[in-house]
Coordinates of C-alpha atoms and ligand atoms in Angstrom, one line a residue:
T31 CA -102.3 98.1 -59.0
P32 CA -104.9 96.5 -61.4
R33 CA -103.1 94.7 -64.1
D34 CA -104.3 96.9 -67.0
K35 CA -102.6 99.9 -65.3
I36 CA -99.2 98.2 -65.2
R37 CA -96.5 98.6 -67.9
N38 CA -93.3 96.6 -67.5
F39 CA -90.6 97.8 -70.0
S40 CA -86.9 97.9 -70.6
I41 CA -84.7 100.3 -72.5
I42 CA -82.5 98.8 -75.2
A43 CA -79.6 101.0 -76.3
H44 CA -76.0 100.9 -77.4
I45 CA -73.5 102.3 -74.9
D46 CA -73.6 106.1 -74.9
H47 CA -76.8 106.4 -76.8
G48 CA -78.4 107.9 -73.7
K49 CA -80.1 105.2 -71.8
S50 CA -79.2 106.5 -68.3
T51 CA -80.0 110.1 -69.2
L52 CA -83.5 109.0 -70.5
A53 CA -84.1 106.9 -67.4
D54 CA -83.2 109.8 -65.2
R55 CA -85.6 112.0 -67.1
L56 CA -88.5 109.5 -66.8
I57 CA -87.9 109.3 -63.1
Q58 CA -87.9 113.0 -62.8
A59 CA -91.0 113.5 -64.9
C60 CA -92.9 111.1 -62.8
G61 CA -92.0 113.1 -59.7
G62 CA -90.5 110.0 -58.0
L63 CA -87.9 112.3 -56.5
T64 CA -87.3 115.9 -55.7
D65 CA -84.5 117.6 -57.6
R66 CA -82.3 117.3 -54.6
E67 CA -83.0 113.6 -54.1
M68 CA -82.5 113.2 -57.8
S69 CA -78.9 114.2 -57.6
E70 CA -78.4 112.1 -54.5
Q71 CA -80.2 109.2 -56.0
V72 CA -78.2 109.3 -59.2
L73 CA -75.0 109.3 -57.2
D74 CA -76.2 106.5 -55.0
S75 CA -77.0 104.2 -57.9
M76 CA -73.6 105.0 -59.4
D77 CA -72.0 103.8 -56.3
I78 CA -74.0 100.6 -56.3
E79 CA -73.1 100.2 -60.0
K80 CA -69.5 100.4 -59.1
E81 CA -69.8 98.0 -56.2
R82 CA -71.6 95.6 -58.5
G83 CA -68.9 95.7 -61.2
I84 CA -70.5 98.3 -63.5
T85 CA -73.0 96.7 -65.8
I86 CA -73.4 93.2 -64.4
K87 CA -76.7 93.6 -62.5
A88 CA -80.2 94.4 -63.5
Q89 CA -81.9 97.3 -61.8
T90 CA -85.5 98.3 -61.7
V91 CA -87.4 101.5 -60.9
R92 CA -91.2 101.8 -60.3
L93 CA -92.8 105.0 -61.5
S94 CA -96.2 106.4 -61.0
Y95 CA -97.5 108.2 -64.0
T96 CA -100.8 110.1 -64.5
A97 CA -101.4 109.9 -68.3
S98 CA -103.4 112.3 -70.5
D99 CA -106.4 110.0 -70.2
G100 CA -106.5 110.9 -66.5
E101 CA -105.6 107.4 -65.3
T102 CA -102.6 106.7 -63.1
Y103 CA -100.3 103.9 -64.3
T104 CA -97.5 102.0 -62.6
L105 CA -94.5 101.8 -64.9
N106 CA -91.7 99.4 -64.1
L107 CA -88.5 100.2 -65.8
M108 CA -86.1 97.3 -65.8
D109 CA -82.6 98.3 -66.6
T110 CA -80.6 95.6 -68.3
P111 CA -76.8 95.0 -68.1
G112 CA -75.1 96.6 -71.1
H113 CA -72.7 94.0 -72.4
V114 CA -72.7 90.8 -74.5
D115 CA -71.0 88.9 -71.7
F116 CA -74.3 89.2 -69.7
A117 CA -76.6 88.3 -72.6
Y118 CA -78.4 85.7 -70.4
E119 CA -79.1 88.2 -67.7
V120 CA -80.4 90.5 -70.4
S121 CA -82.7 87.8 -71.7
R122 CA -84.2 87.2 -68.2
C123 CA -84.7 90.9 -67.7
L124 CA -86.5 91.2 -71.0
A125 CA -88.6 88.1 -70.2
A126 CA -89.9 90.0 -67.2
C127 CA -91.3 92.8 -69.4
E128 CA -93.9 93.1 -72.1
G129 CA -92.3 95.9 -74.1
S130 CA -89.1 97.9 -74.8
L131 CA -88.0 101.3 -75.8
L132 CA -85.3 101.1 -78.5
V133 CA -83.2 104.1 -78.0
V134 CA -81.0 105.1 -80.9
D135 CA -78.7 108.1 -81.0
A136 CA -79.9 110.0 -84.0
S137 CA -76.4 111.3 -84.7
Q138 CA -74.8 107.8 -84.7
G139 CA -77.4 105.3 -85.9
V140 CA -77.9 101.6 -85.2
E141 CA -75.0 99.6 -83.7
A142 CA -74.2 95.9 -83.3
Q143 CA -75.0 95.8 -79.6
T144 CA -78.4 97.4 -80.3
L145 CA -79.1 94.7 -82.8
A146 CA -78.3 91.8 -80.5
N147 CA -80.6 93.1 -77.7
V148 CA -83.4 94.0 -80.1
Y149 CA -83.5 90.5 -81.5
Q150 CA -83.7 89.2 -78.0
A151 CA -86.7 91.5 -77.3
I152 CA -88.4 90.3 -80.5
D153 CA -87.9 86.7 -79.4
Q154 CA -89.7 87.6 -76.2
N155 CA -92.6 89.0 -78.2
H156 CA -92.0 92.5 -77.0
E157 CA -93.9 95.4 -78.4
I158 CA -91.0 97.8 -79.3
V159 CA -91.2 101.6 -79.5
P160 CA -88.3 103.2 -81.4
V161 CA -87.0 106.4 -79.7
L162 CA -84.6 108.7 -81.5
N163 CA -82.4 110.5 -79.0
K164 CA -80.1 113.5 -79.2
I165 CA -82.1 115.3 -81.9
D166 CA -80.7 118.5 -80.4
L167 CA -77.4 117.7 -82.0
P168 CA -76.7 119.3 -85.4
A169 CA -75.4 115.9 -86.6
A170 CA -78.7 114.2 -85.9
D171 CA -80.1 112.6 -89.1
V172 CA -83.6 111.4 -88.2
D173 CA -84.5 110.2 -91.6
R174 CA -81.4 108.1 -92.1
V175 CA -81.7 106.5 -88.7
K176 CA -85.4 105.7 -89.3
E177 CA -84.4 104.1 -92.5
Q178 CA -81.7 102.0 -90.7
I179 CA -84.2 100.9 -88.1
E180 CA -86.6 99.8 -90.8
E181 CA -84.1 98.1 -93.1
I182 CA -81.8 96.5 -90.6
I183 CA -84.1 95.6 -87.8
G184 CA -87.3 95.5 -89.7
L185 CA -89.3 97.6 -87.3
D186 CA -91.8 100.3 -88.4
A187 CA -90.1 103.6 -87.5
S188 CA -92.7 106.0 -88.8
D189 CA -94.0 106.6 -85.3
A190 CA -90.6 106.8 -83.7
V191 CA -90.6 109.2 -80.8
Q192 CA -88.1 112.0 -81.3
I193 CA -86.4 113.3 -78.2
S194 CA -83.5 115.0 -76.5
A195 CA -83.0 113.3 -73.2
K196 CA -80.5 116.0 -72.4
T197 CA -82.8 119.0 -72.8
G198 CA -86.0 117.1 -71.9
L199 CA -87.6 117.6 -75.3
G200 CA -90.2 114.9 -76.1
I201 CA -90.1 113.2 -72.7
P202 CA -93.9 113.4 -72.3
D203 CA -94.3 111.7 -75.6
V204 CA -92.2 108.8 -74.4
L205 CA -94.4 108.4 -71.4
E206 CA -97.6 108.5 -73.4
A207 CA -96.1 105.9 -75.9
I208 CA -95.3 103.6 -73.0
V209 CA -98.9 103.7 -71.7
N210 CA -100.6 103.6 -75.1
R211 CA -98.3 101.5 -77.3
L212 CA -96.9 98.9 -74.8
P213 CA -99.3 96.2 -73.6
P214 CA -100.2 95.5 -69.9
P215 CA -99.1 92.2 -68.4
R216 CA -101.0 89.3 -69.9
G217 CA -103.1 86.7 -68.0
G218 CA -102.1 86.0 -64.4
D219 CA -104.5 84.6 -61.9
H220 CA -103.9 86.0 -58.4
T221 CA -105.6 83.0 -56.7
A222 CA -103.3 80.5 -58.5
P223 CA -100.2 79.1 -56.8
L224 CA -97.3 81.6 -56.8
K225 CA -95.2 81.6 -60.0
A226 CA -92.5 84.3 -60.1
A227 CA -89.3 84.7 -62.1
L228 CA -86.0 85.4 -60.4
V229 CA -84.6 88.2 -62.5
D230 CA -81.5 89.0 -60.6
A231 CA -80.0 89.2 -57.1
Y232 CA -77.5 91.4 -55.4
Y233 CA -75.8 91.7 -52.0
D234 CA -76.7 94.6 -49.8
P235 CA -74.5 95.0 -46.7
Y236 CA -77.6 95.8 -44.5
L237 CA -80.3 93.6 -45.9
G238 CA -78.2 90.6 -47.2
V239 CA -79.3 89.2 -50.5
V240 CA -82.0 91.2 -52.3
V241 CA -83.8 89.2 -55.0
I242 CA -85.5 91.0 -57.9
V243 CA -88.6 89.2 -59.0
R244 CA -91.4 89.4 -61.6
V245 CA -94.6 87.8 -60.4
H246 CA -96.5 86.0 -63.1
E247 CA -99.3 84.2 -61.1
G248 CA -100.4 84.2 -57.5
I249 CA -99.2 86.5 -54.7
L250 CA -95.8 86.9 -53.1
K251 CA -96.1 88.1 -49.6
K252 CA -94.4 88.5 -46.2
K253 CA -94.0 85.3 -44.0
Q254 CA -94.8 83.1 -47.0
T255 CA -92.6 80.0 -47.4
I256 CA -91.2 79.9 -50.9
R257 CA -89.2 77.4 -52.9
M258 CA -86.8 78.0 -55.7
M259 CA -87.7 75.3 -58.2
R260 CA -84.2 74.8 -59.7
T261 CA -82.0 74.9 -56.6
G262 CA -84.6 73.5 -54.2
G263 CA -83.9 76.2 -51.7
V264 CA -86.7 76.9 -49.3
Y265 CA -87.0 80.3 -47.5
E266 CA -89.4 82.3 -45.5
I267 CA -90.0 85.8 -46.9
D268 CA -88.9 88.6 -44.5
K269 CA -89.7 91.6 -46.6
V270 CA -91.3 92.3 -50.0
G271 CA -91.5 95.7 -51.8
T272 CA -90.8 97.8 -54.8
F273 CA -88.0 100.0 -56.0
N274 CA -89.3 103.6 -56.0
P275 CA -86.3 103.7 -56.8
K276 CA -85.4 103.4 -53.1
L277 CA -86.5 100.1 -51.6
T278 CA -90.1 100.6 -50.3
E279 CA -91.7 97.9 -48.3
A280 CA -95.1 96.6 -49.3
D281 CA -97.4 93.8 -48.1
A282 CA -97.5 91.8 -51.2
L283 CA -96.7 91.7 -55.0
G284 CA -99.5 90.5 -57.3
P285 CA -99.5 89.2 -60.9
G286 CA -97.7 91.4 -63.4
E287 CA -95.8 93.2 -60.6
V288 CA -92.1 93.7 -60.3
G289 CA -90.3 94.1 -57.0
Y290 CA -87.9 92.6 -54.5
F291 CA -87.9 90.3 -51.6
V292 CA -85.4 89.5 -48.8
A293 CA -85.4 86.1 -47.1
S294 CA -82.2 85.5 -45.2
I295 CA -80.5 84.0 -48.2
K296 CA -76.8 83.8 -47.5
E297 CA -75.2 84.5 -50.8
V298 CA -76.0 85.6 -54.3
G299 CA -74.7 82.2 -55.4
D300 CA -77.8 80.6 -53.8
C301 CA -80.0 82.4 -56.4
S302 CA -80.0 81.2 -60.0
I303 CA -81.0 83.8 -62.4
G304 CA -84.1 82.6 -64.4
D305 CA -85.2 80.3 -61.7
T306 CA -88.9 80.0 -60.9
I307 CA -90.1 80.9 -57.4
T308 CA -93.2 79.2 -56.0
E309 CA -95.0 78.4 -52.8
D310 CA -93.3 75.5 -50.9
K311 CA -96.7 73.9 -49.8
R312 CA -98.7 74.7 -52.9
P313 CA -96.2 74.6 -55.8
T314 CA -97.1 75.6 -59.3
D315 CA -97.0 72.6 -61.7
K316 CA -94.8 74.1 -64.4
A317 CA -91.7 76.2 -64.1
L318 CA -91.2 79.3 -66.4
P319 CA -89.4 78.7 -69.7
G320 CA -86.0 80.0 -70.6
Y321 CA -83.9 78.9 -67.7
K322 CA -80.2 78.2 -68.4
D323 CA -77.3 77.3 -66.3
V324 CA -74.7 80.0 -66.7
Q325 CA -71.2 78.6 -67.3
P326 CA -68.0 80.5 -67.4
V327 CA -66.6 80.6 -71.0
V328 CA -63.2 82.2 -70.4
F329 CA -60.6 81.2 -67.9
C330 CA -57.3 82.6 -66.8
G331 CA -54.9 82.1 -63.9
L332 CA -54.5 84.9 -61.4
F333 CA -51.4 84.9 -59.2
P334 CA -50.1 87.4 -56.7
M335 CA -46.9 89.1 -57.7
D336 CA -45.8 88.7 -54.2
A337 CA -46.4 85.2 -52.8
G338 CA -47.2 86.8 -49.4
D339 CA -50.4 88.4 -50.9
F340 CA -52.0 85.0 -51.5
D341 CA -54.4 85.2 -48.5
D342 CA -55.3 88.8 -49.4
L343 CA -56.1 87.7 -52.9
R344 CA -58.3 84.9 -51.7
A345 CA -60.2 87.3 -49.3
A346 CA -60.7 89.9 -52.1
M347 CA -62.0 87.2 -54.5
G348 CA -64.5 86.1 -51.8
K349 CA -65.8 89.6 -51.4
L350 CA -66.3 90.0 -55.1
R351 CA -68.1 86.7 -55.4
L352 CA -70.6 87.8 -52.7
N353 CA -72.2 89.9 -55.3
D354 CA -71.2 88.1 -58.5
A355 CA -72.0 84.4 -58.6
S356 CA -70.9 84.1 -62.2
F357 CA -67.2 84.7 -61.2
T358 CA -65.8 81.3 -60.2
W359 CA -62.4 80.0 -59.2
E360 CA -60.4 77.2 -57.8
M361 CA -56.9 77.0 -56.4
E362 CA -54.1 76.4 -58.8
T363 CA -50.4 75.8 -58.3
S364 CA -48.1 76.7 -61.2
A365 CA -44.5 75.6 -61.3
A366 CA -43.7 79.0 -62.7
L367 CA -46.0 81.4 -60.8
G368 CA -46.5 79.6 -57.5
M369 CA -49.9 79.5 -55.7
G370 CA -52.8 81.2 -57.2
F371 CA -56.3 80.7 -58.7
R372 CA -57.8 79.4 -62.0
C373 CA -60.7 81.8 -62.5
G374 CA -63.7 81.5 -64.8
F375 CA -65.6 84.4 -66.3
L376 CA -68.6 85.0 -68.5
G377 CA -66.5 86.7 -71.1
L378 CA -63.6 89.1 -71.7
L379 CA -65.2 92.2 -70.3
H380 CA -66.2 90.3 -67.2
L381 CA -62.6 89.2 -66.8
E382 CA -61.3 92.8 -67.2
I383 CA -63.7 94.1 -64.7
I384 CA -62.7 91.6 -62.1
Q385 CA -59.0 92.0 -62.7
E386 CA -59.3 95.8 -62.5
R387 CA -61.2 95.7 -59.3
L388 CA -58.8 93.3 -57.7
S389 CA -55.9 95.6 -58.5
R390 CA -57.7 98.9 -57.9
E391 CA -60.1 98.3 -55.0
F392 CA -58.0 95.7 -53.2
D393 CA -54.6 97.1 -54.2
L394 CA -53.3 93.7 -55.3
D395 CA -50.4 93.4 -57.7
L396 CA -51.3 90.4 -59.9
I397 CA -50.0 88.3 -62.8
A398 CA -52.7 87.1 -65.1
T399 CA -52.0 84.3 -67.5
A400 CA -53.4 84.4 -71.0
P401 CA -57.1 83.9 -71.2
S402 CA -58.2 80.6 -72.5
V403 CA -61.5 78.9 -73.5
V404 CA -63.0 75.6 -72.4
Y405 CA -61.9 72.7 -74.5
E406 CA -63.8 69.4 -74.7
M407 CA -61.9 66.2 -75.2
S408 CA -63.0 62.7 -75.9
M409 CA -60.6 60.2 -74.5
T410 CA -59.6 56.7 -75.7
D411 CA -61.1 55.1 -72.6
G412 CA -64.5 56.5 -73.6
T413 CA -64.6 59.4 -71.1
E414 CA -65.2 63.0 -71.8
I415 CA -63.3 65.8 -70.1
E416 CA -63.3 69.6 -70.1
L417 CA -60.0 71.4 -70.1
H418 CA -59.8 74.8 -68.5
N419 CA -56.1 75.1 -68.4
P420 CA -53.8 74.3 -71.4
A421 CA -51.1 73.4 -69.0
D422 CA -53.2 70.4 -67.8
M423 CA -53.7 68.9 -71.2
P424 CA -53.4 65.1 -71.0
D425 CA -51.0 63.1 -73.1
V426 CA -52.1 63.2 -76.8
V427 CA -52.1 59.4 -77.2
R428 CA -55.0 59.3 -74.8
I429 CA -57.1 61.8 -76.7
T430 CA -59.3 60.9 -79.7
E431 CA -60.9 64.3 -80.3
I432 CA -60.4 67.9 -79.2
R433 CA -63.3 70.3 -79.6
E434 CA -63.2 74.1 -79.2
P435 CA -66.0 76.6 -78.7
W436 CA -67.1 78.7 -81.7
I437 CA -69.0 81.9 -81.8
A438 CA -71.3 83.7 -84.3
A439 CA -70.1 87.3 -84.5
T440 CA -71.9 90.3 -85.9
I441 CA -69.7 93.3 -86.8
Y442 CA -71.2 96.5 -87.9
T443 CA -68.9 99.1 -89.5
P444 CA -68.6 102.1 -91.8
D445 CA -67.6 100.5 -95.1
E446 CA -64.2 102.1 -95.5
Y447 CA -62.9 99.7 -92.8
L448 CA -64.5 96.6 -94.2
G449 CA -61.4 95.3 -96.0
S450 CA -59.2 95.3 -92.9
I451 CA -61.9 93.8 -90.8
L452 CA -62.5 90.9 -93.2
K453 CA -58.7 90.3 -93.2
L454 CA -58.7 90.3 -89.4
C455 CA -61.5 87.7 -89.3
Q456 CA -59.9 85.6 -92.0
D457 CA -56.6 85.6 -90.0
R458 CA -58.4 84.4 -87.0
R459 CA -59.8 81.3 -88.8
G460 CA -63.1 83.0 -89.4
I461 CA -65.8 81.7 -91.8
Q462 CA -67.8 84.4 -93.5
I463 CA -71.6 83.8 -93.3
E464 CA -73.1 87.0 -94.5
L465 CA -72.2 90.5 -95.7
S466 CA -74.7 93.2 -96.3
Y467 CA -74.7 97.0 -96.8
V468 CA -77.2 99.5 -95.5
G469 CA -76.6 103.2 -96.0
G470 CA -72.8 103.4 -96.0
R471 CA -72.4 100.8 -93.4
A472 CA -71.6 97.1 -93.7
C473 CA -72.9 94.4 -91.5
V474 CA -70.7 91.3 -91.5
K475 CA -71.5 87.9 -89.9
Y476 CA -68.7 85.6 -89.2
E477 CA -68.2 82.3 -87.4
L478 CA -65.0 82.3 -85.4
P479 CA -63.2 80.1 -82.8
L480 CA -63.7 81.9 -79.5
N481 CA -60.0 81.1 -78.7
E482 CA -58.9 83.4 -81.6
V483 CA -61.1 86.2 -80.2
V484 CA -60.4 86.1 -76.5
F485 CA -57.1 87.7 -76.5
D486 CA -57.0 90.9 -78.5
F487 CA -59.6 90.7 -81.2
Y488 CA -61.7 93.5 -79.9
D489 CA -58.8 95.8 -79.4
R490 CA -57.6 95.2 -82.9
L491 CA -61.1 95.7 -84.3
K492 CA -61.4 99.0 -82.5
S493 CA -58.0 100.1 -83.7
I494 CA -58.4 99.3 -87.4
S495 CA -61.8 101.0 -87.4
R496 CA -60.8 104.0 -85.3
G497 CA -63.4 102.9 -82.8
Y498 CA -66.3 103.0 -85.3
A499 CA -66.9 99.2 -85.6
S500 CA -69.2 97.6 -83.1
F501 CA -69.1 93.9 -82.3
D502 CA -71.3 91.4 -80.7
Y503 CA -71.3 87.6 -80.4
T504 CA -73.1 84.5 -79.2
L505 CA -71.7 81.1 -78.5
I506 CA -72.8 78.4 -81.1
G507 CA -71.2 75.3 -79.6
H508 CA -68.0 73.2 -79.8
R509 CA -66.4 72.0 -83.0
A510 CA -63.8 69.3 -83.5
E511 CA -60.5 70.9 -84.7
N512 CA -57.0 69.8 -85.2
L513 CA -55.5 71.4 -82.1
V514 CA -52.1 70.9 -80.5
K515 CA -50.5 72.0 -77.3
L516 CA -47.7 74.5 -77.8
Q517 CA -45.2 74.7 -75.1
I518 CA -42.6 77.3 -74.4
L519 CA -39.3 76.3 -72.8
V520 CA -37.1 78.9 -71.2
N521 CA -33.6 77.6 -70.4
E522 CA -34.9 74.1 -71.2
E523 CA -37.7 74.4 -68.6
P524 CA -41.4 74.4 -69.8
V525 CA -43.2 77.5 -68.6
D526 CA -46.7 76.3 -67.8
A527 CA -48.2 79.8 -67.7
L528 CA -47.3 80.2 -71.4
A529 CA -48.7 76.9 -72.6
M530 CA -51.6 77.1 -75.1
L531 CA -53.7 75.1 -77.5
V532 CA -53.4 76.2 -81.1
H533 CA -54.5 75.0 -84.5
R534 CA -51.9 72.7 -86.0
D535 CA -51.6 74.8 -89.2
R536 CA -50.6 77.8 -87.1
A537 CA -48.6 76.2 -84.3
E538 CA -45.2 76.6 -85.9
S539 CA -45.6 80.2 -86.8
R540 CA -47.1 81.0 -83.4
G541 CA -44.2 79.2 -81.8
R542 CA -41.7 81.2 -83.8
Q543 CA -43.5 84.4 -83.0
M544 CA -43.5 83.7 -79.3
C545 CA -39.8 82.9 -79.2
E546 CA -39.0 86.1 -81.0
R547 CA -41.1 88.1 -78.7
L548 CA -39.7 86.5 -75.6
K549 CA -36.2 87.1 -76.8
E550 CA -37.0 90.8 -76.8
L551 CA -38.8 90.7 -73.5
I552 CA -36.5 88.7 -71.3
P553 CA -33.5 90.7 -70.2
R554 CA -30.0 89.2 -70.7
Q555 CA -28.6 87.3 -67.8
M556 CA -25.1 86.2 -67.0
F557 CA -25.5 83.0 -69.1
K558 CA -26.9 82.1 -72.5
I559 CA -30.6 81.3 -72.4
P560 CA -32.3 79.1 -75.1
I561 CA -36.0 79.9 -75.7
Q562 CA -37.8 77.1 -77.5
A563 CA -41.3 76.4 -78.7
A564 CA -42.3 72.7 -78.8
I565 CA -45.3 70.7 -80.0
G566 CA -45.6 67.4 -78.3
G567 CA -41.9 67.3 -77.4
R568 CA -40.7 68.3 -80.8
V569 CA -39.0 71.7 -80.9
V570 CA -40.3 73.8 -83.7
A571 CA -38.6 77.1 -83.1
R572 CA -35.7 78.4 -81.1
E573 CA -34.1 81.7 -80.2
T574 CA -31.1 82.4 -78.0
I575 CA -30.5 85.2 -75.6
S576 CA -26.8 85.7 -75.5
A577 CA -25.0 86.1 -72.2
M578 CA -24.4 89.5 -70.7
R579 CA -20.7 90.3 -70.9
K580 CA -20.2 92.5 -67.9
D581 CA -21.8 93.4 -64.6
V582 CA -24.1 96.5 -65.2
T583 CA -22.1 98.5 -62.7
A584 CA -18.7 97.4 -64.1
K585 CA -18.4 100.5 -66.2
C586 CA -18.8 102.7 -63.1
Y587 CA -16.0 101.1 -61.2
G588 CA -13.7 103.8 -59.8
G589 CA -16.2 106.3 -61.0
D590 CA -19.2 108.2 -59.7
A591 CA -20.7 106.5 -56.6
T592 CA -24.2 108.1 -57.0
R593 CA -24.4 106.9 -60.5
K594 CA -23.6 103.4 -59.4
R595 CA -26.3 103.6 -56.6
K596 CA -28.8 104.8 -59.2
L597 CA -28.1 101.8 -61.5
L598 CA -28.5 99.4 -58.6
D599 CA -31.8 101.0 -57.5
K600 CA -33.1 100.7 -61.0
Q601 CA -32.2 97.1 -61.1
A602 CA -33.9 96.5 -57.8
A603 CA -37.1 98.2 -59.0
G604 CA -37.0 96.1 -62.1
K605 CA -36.7 93.0 -60.0
K606 CA -40.0 93.6 -58.2
R607 CA -41.9 92.9 -61.4
M608 CA -39.9 89.8 -62.3
R609 CA -40.6 86.2 -61.8
Q610 CA -37.9 83.6 -61.2
F611 CA -38.0 80.6 -63.5
G612 CA -35.3 78.2 -62.4
K613 CA -32.3 80.4 -62.9
V614 CA -34.0 82.8 -65.3
E615 CA -36.1 85.9 -64.5
I616 CA -39.0 86.8 -66.7
P617 CA -40.6 90.3 -66.4
Q618 CA -44.4 90.3 -65.9
E619 CA -45.1 92.1 -69.1
A620 CA -43.6 89.2 -71.1
F621 CA -46.6 86.9 -70.2
V622 CA -49.1 89.2 -71.8
A623 CA -47.0 90.7 -74.6
A624 CA -45.8 87.3 -75.8
L625 CA -49.3 86.3 -76.5
R626 CA -50.4 89.3 -78.6
M627 CA -51.2 88.2 -82.1
D628 CA -50.5 91.0 -84.6
Ligands
GTP1236 P1 -73.9 103.8 -70.7 O1 -74.4 104.1 -69.3 O2 -72.4 103.9 -70.8 O3 -74.5 102.5 -71.2 O4 -74.4 104.9 -71.6 P2 -75.9 105.3 -71.7 O5 -76.5 104.7 -73.0 O6 -76.7 105.2 -70.5 O7 -75.7 106.9 -72.1 P3 -75.8 108.1 -71.1 O8 -77.2 108.4 -70.7 O9 -74.8 108.0 -70.1 O10 -75.4 109.2 -72.2 C1 -74.2 109.2 -72.9 C2 -73.8 110.6 -73.2 O11 -74.7 111.2 -74.1 C3 -73.7 111.5 -72.0 O12 -72.6 112.4 -72.1 C4 -75.0 112.3 -72.1 O13 -74.9 113.6 -71.5 C5 -75.2 112.4 -73.6 N1 -76.6 112.5 -74.0 C6 -77.6 111.8 -73.6 N2 -78.8 112.2 -74.2 C7 -78.5 113.2 -74.9 C8 -79.2 114.1 -75.8 O14 -80.4 114.0 -76.0 N3 -78.5 115.1 -76.5 C9 -77.2 115.2 -76.3 N4 -76.6 116.2 -77.0 N5 -76.5 114.5 -75.5 C10 -77.1 113.5 -74.8

């Protein structure tokens, strides 16, 4: 396709504002698929989405559209992952496009997630067309939402396209806006050495690794030997093509085009998102800007409930990693929980997705330790270390400084919930940066330690705002803080899985709270059990679980045998979900429940 007939765009939208419905409508309107294929296709892509862990991967669709000017255009729709954990993937996807549709549900208005992605698109110099969706709903308030777009985002909304993706109303206007208001790819010499962006990669059971690319200069073609500039990997191209939306082979991809290639790459981990792909023999002199190494920011330990499942767990994690290189792990042995893995994730949602898939798809019964962040430490001998597991914290006398990651959070909420939200942020050591109101809604910016957010901040935010507040964050770097290691001792034994780093000012109250919780959560045993919280060897809180007086079945002696049987069965069932700590058994729920912060 000639460059001026190409439009590369993405759709920016908050969850549920209708991105998928609109994308389906656009595909349908461009006749890419028959009605029957349409329903099959939609199902197919849903399966892939599931395999890929929902919203982790970018997807693209190439559409052929004959506009009202009589010309036929190639439209490449790049679908971006939908969550803040994957912000870097989103940025690489947007970097592969020249424009975006900003879809806002006209009955809901602008949300925090929309803001974050729009700002990224603005950073990429995108032309942005606002699209107001769901105007069929009686609650749609077009004028109010236009005003929000102008006041909050600062985009002119007077020409916003008004549509109902559900009924199909306004879809032709969207297509005309894409052609007339979004720019074609800029520059791009097809005789220059190849310069293409690696947008994303996924694992296909038949083809192996499929790489999604955007060509900026030169030509990408079959049999070409390419080099990935970051990783240094050299491969021969087996296949190139486009997503129509099925994979359709082509001979070559030229400047401005978006498509895929396959090149006997073994695993997704060999492809770095944002890398520049060039010719091995005739490389381009400068890589594309914006590359970043993606590092996990949240860690937790995963252990099989039943030690016999360890190999199954390892195999399942290997399968997940085939398609998700951002999920990392290493073996870990815990005194309390046995053999397992210390796993790294891009964020909390990523962690939840992986945990859920391990238990649902692979049927594994797991214990997860509390999520923790990555601490940086300067040591007295001049070295710097990164701590992924509070249980491994070195002796304090060897540490000169401990730094923890901070985030800049944007919270967007109806103003009646503002008071409780400010209190929540304040309780989590937040620093208020900005507070503004637009049309009955408040926009709050806070800086917060990531550690105070990883556990249950989002759940709390949703519950205090009845689900109406939206939340988004970016990492802003590490800051030195007065942090100490809080240890929990059960029956005088430290439980490594419950160790955590906390701010000194809060360590005592946290310790007390943990002891109180555990006292409720750990069942009585035949002997007295002390539960203690200690900071650097000094006990700061203590509770005692008193001994059980009698055997549970004692009261049934001489009585009803079936009742006694039932009690014993109940005990046995309870046992399955317990962990033995020295002489003491701790139920699985205790690990998570003890760490909740309300
Ligand atoms: P995620 O895939 O979760 O990110 O959501 P999404 O933004 O892709 O939204 P999706 O297209 O799945 O739509 C969310 C819900 O809104 C679905 O139940 C749609 O049927 C509904 N919906 C989408 N567009 C319209 C519309 O124009 N009018 C009405 N009434 N409902 C719509």
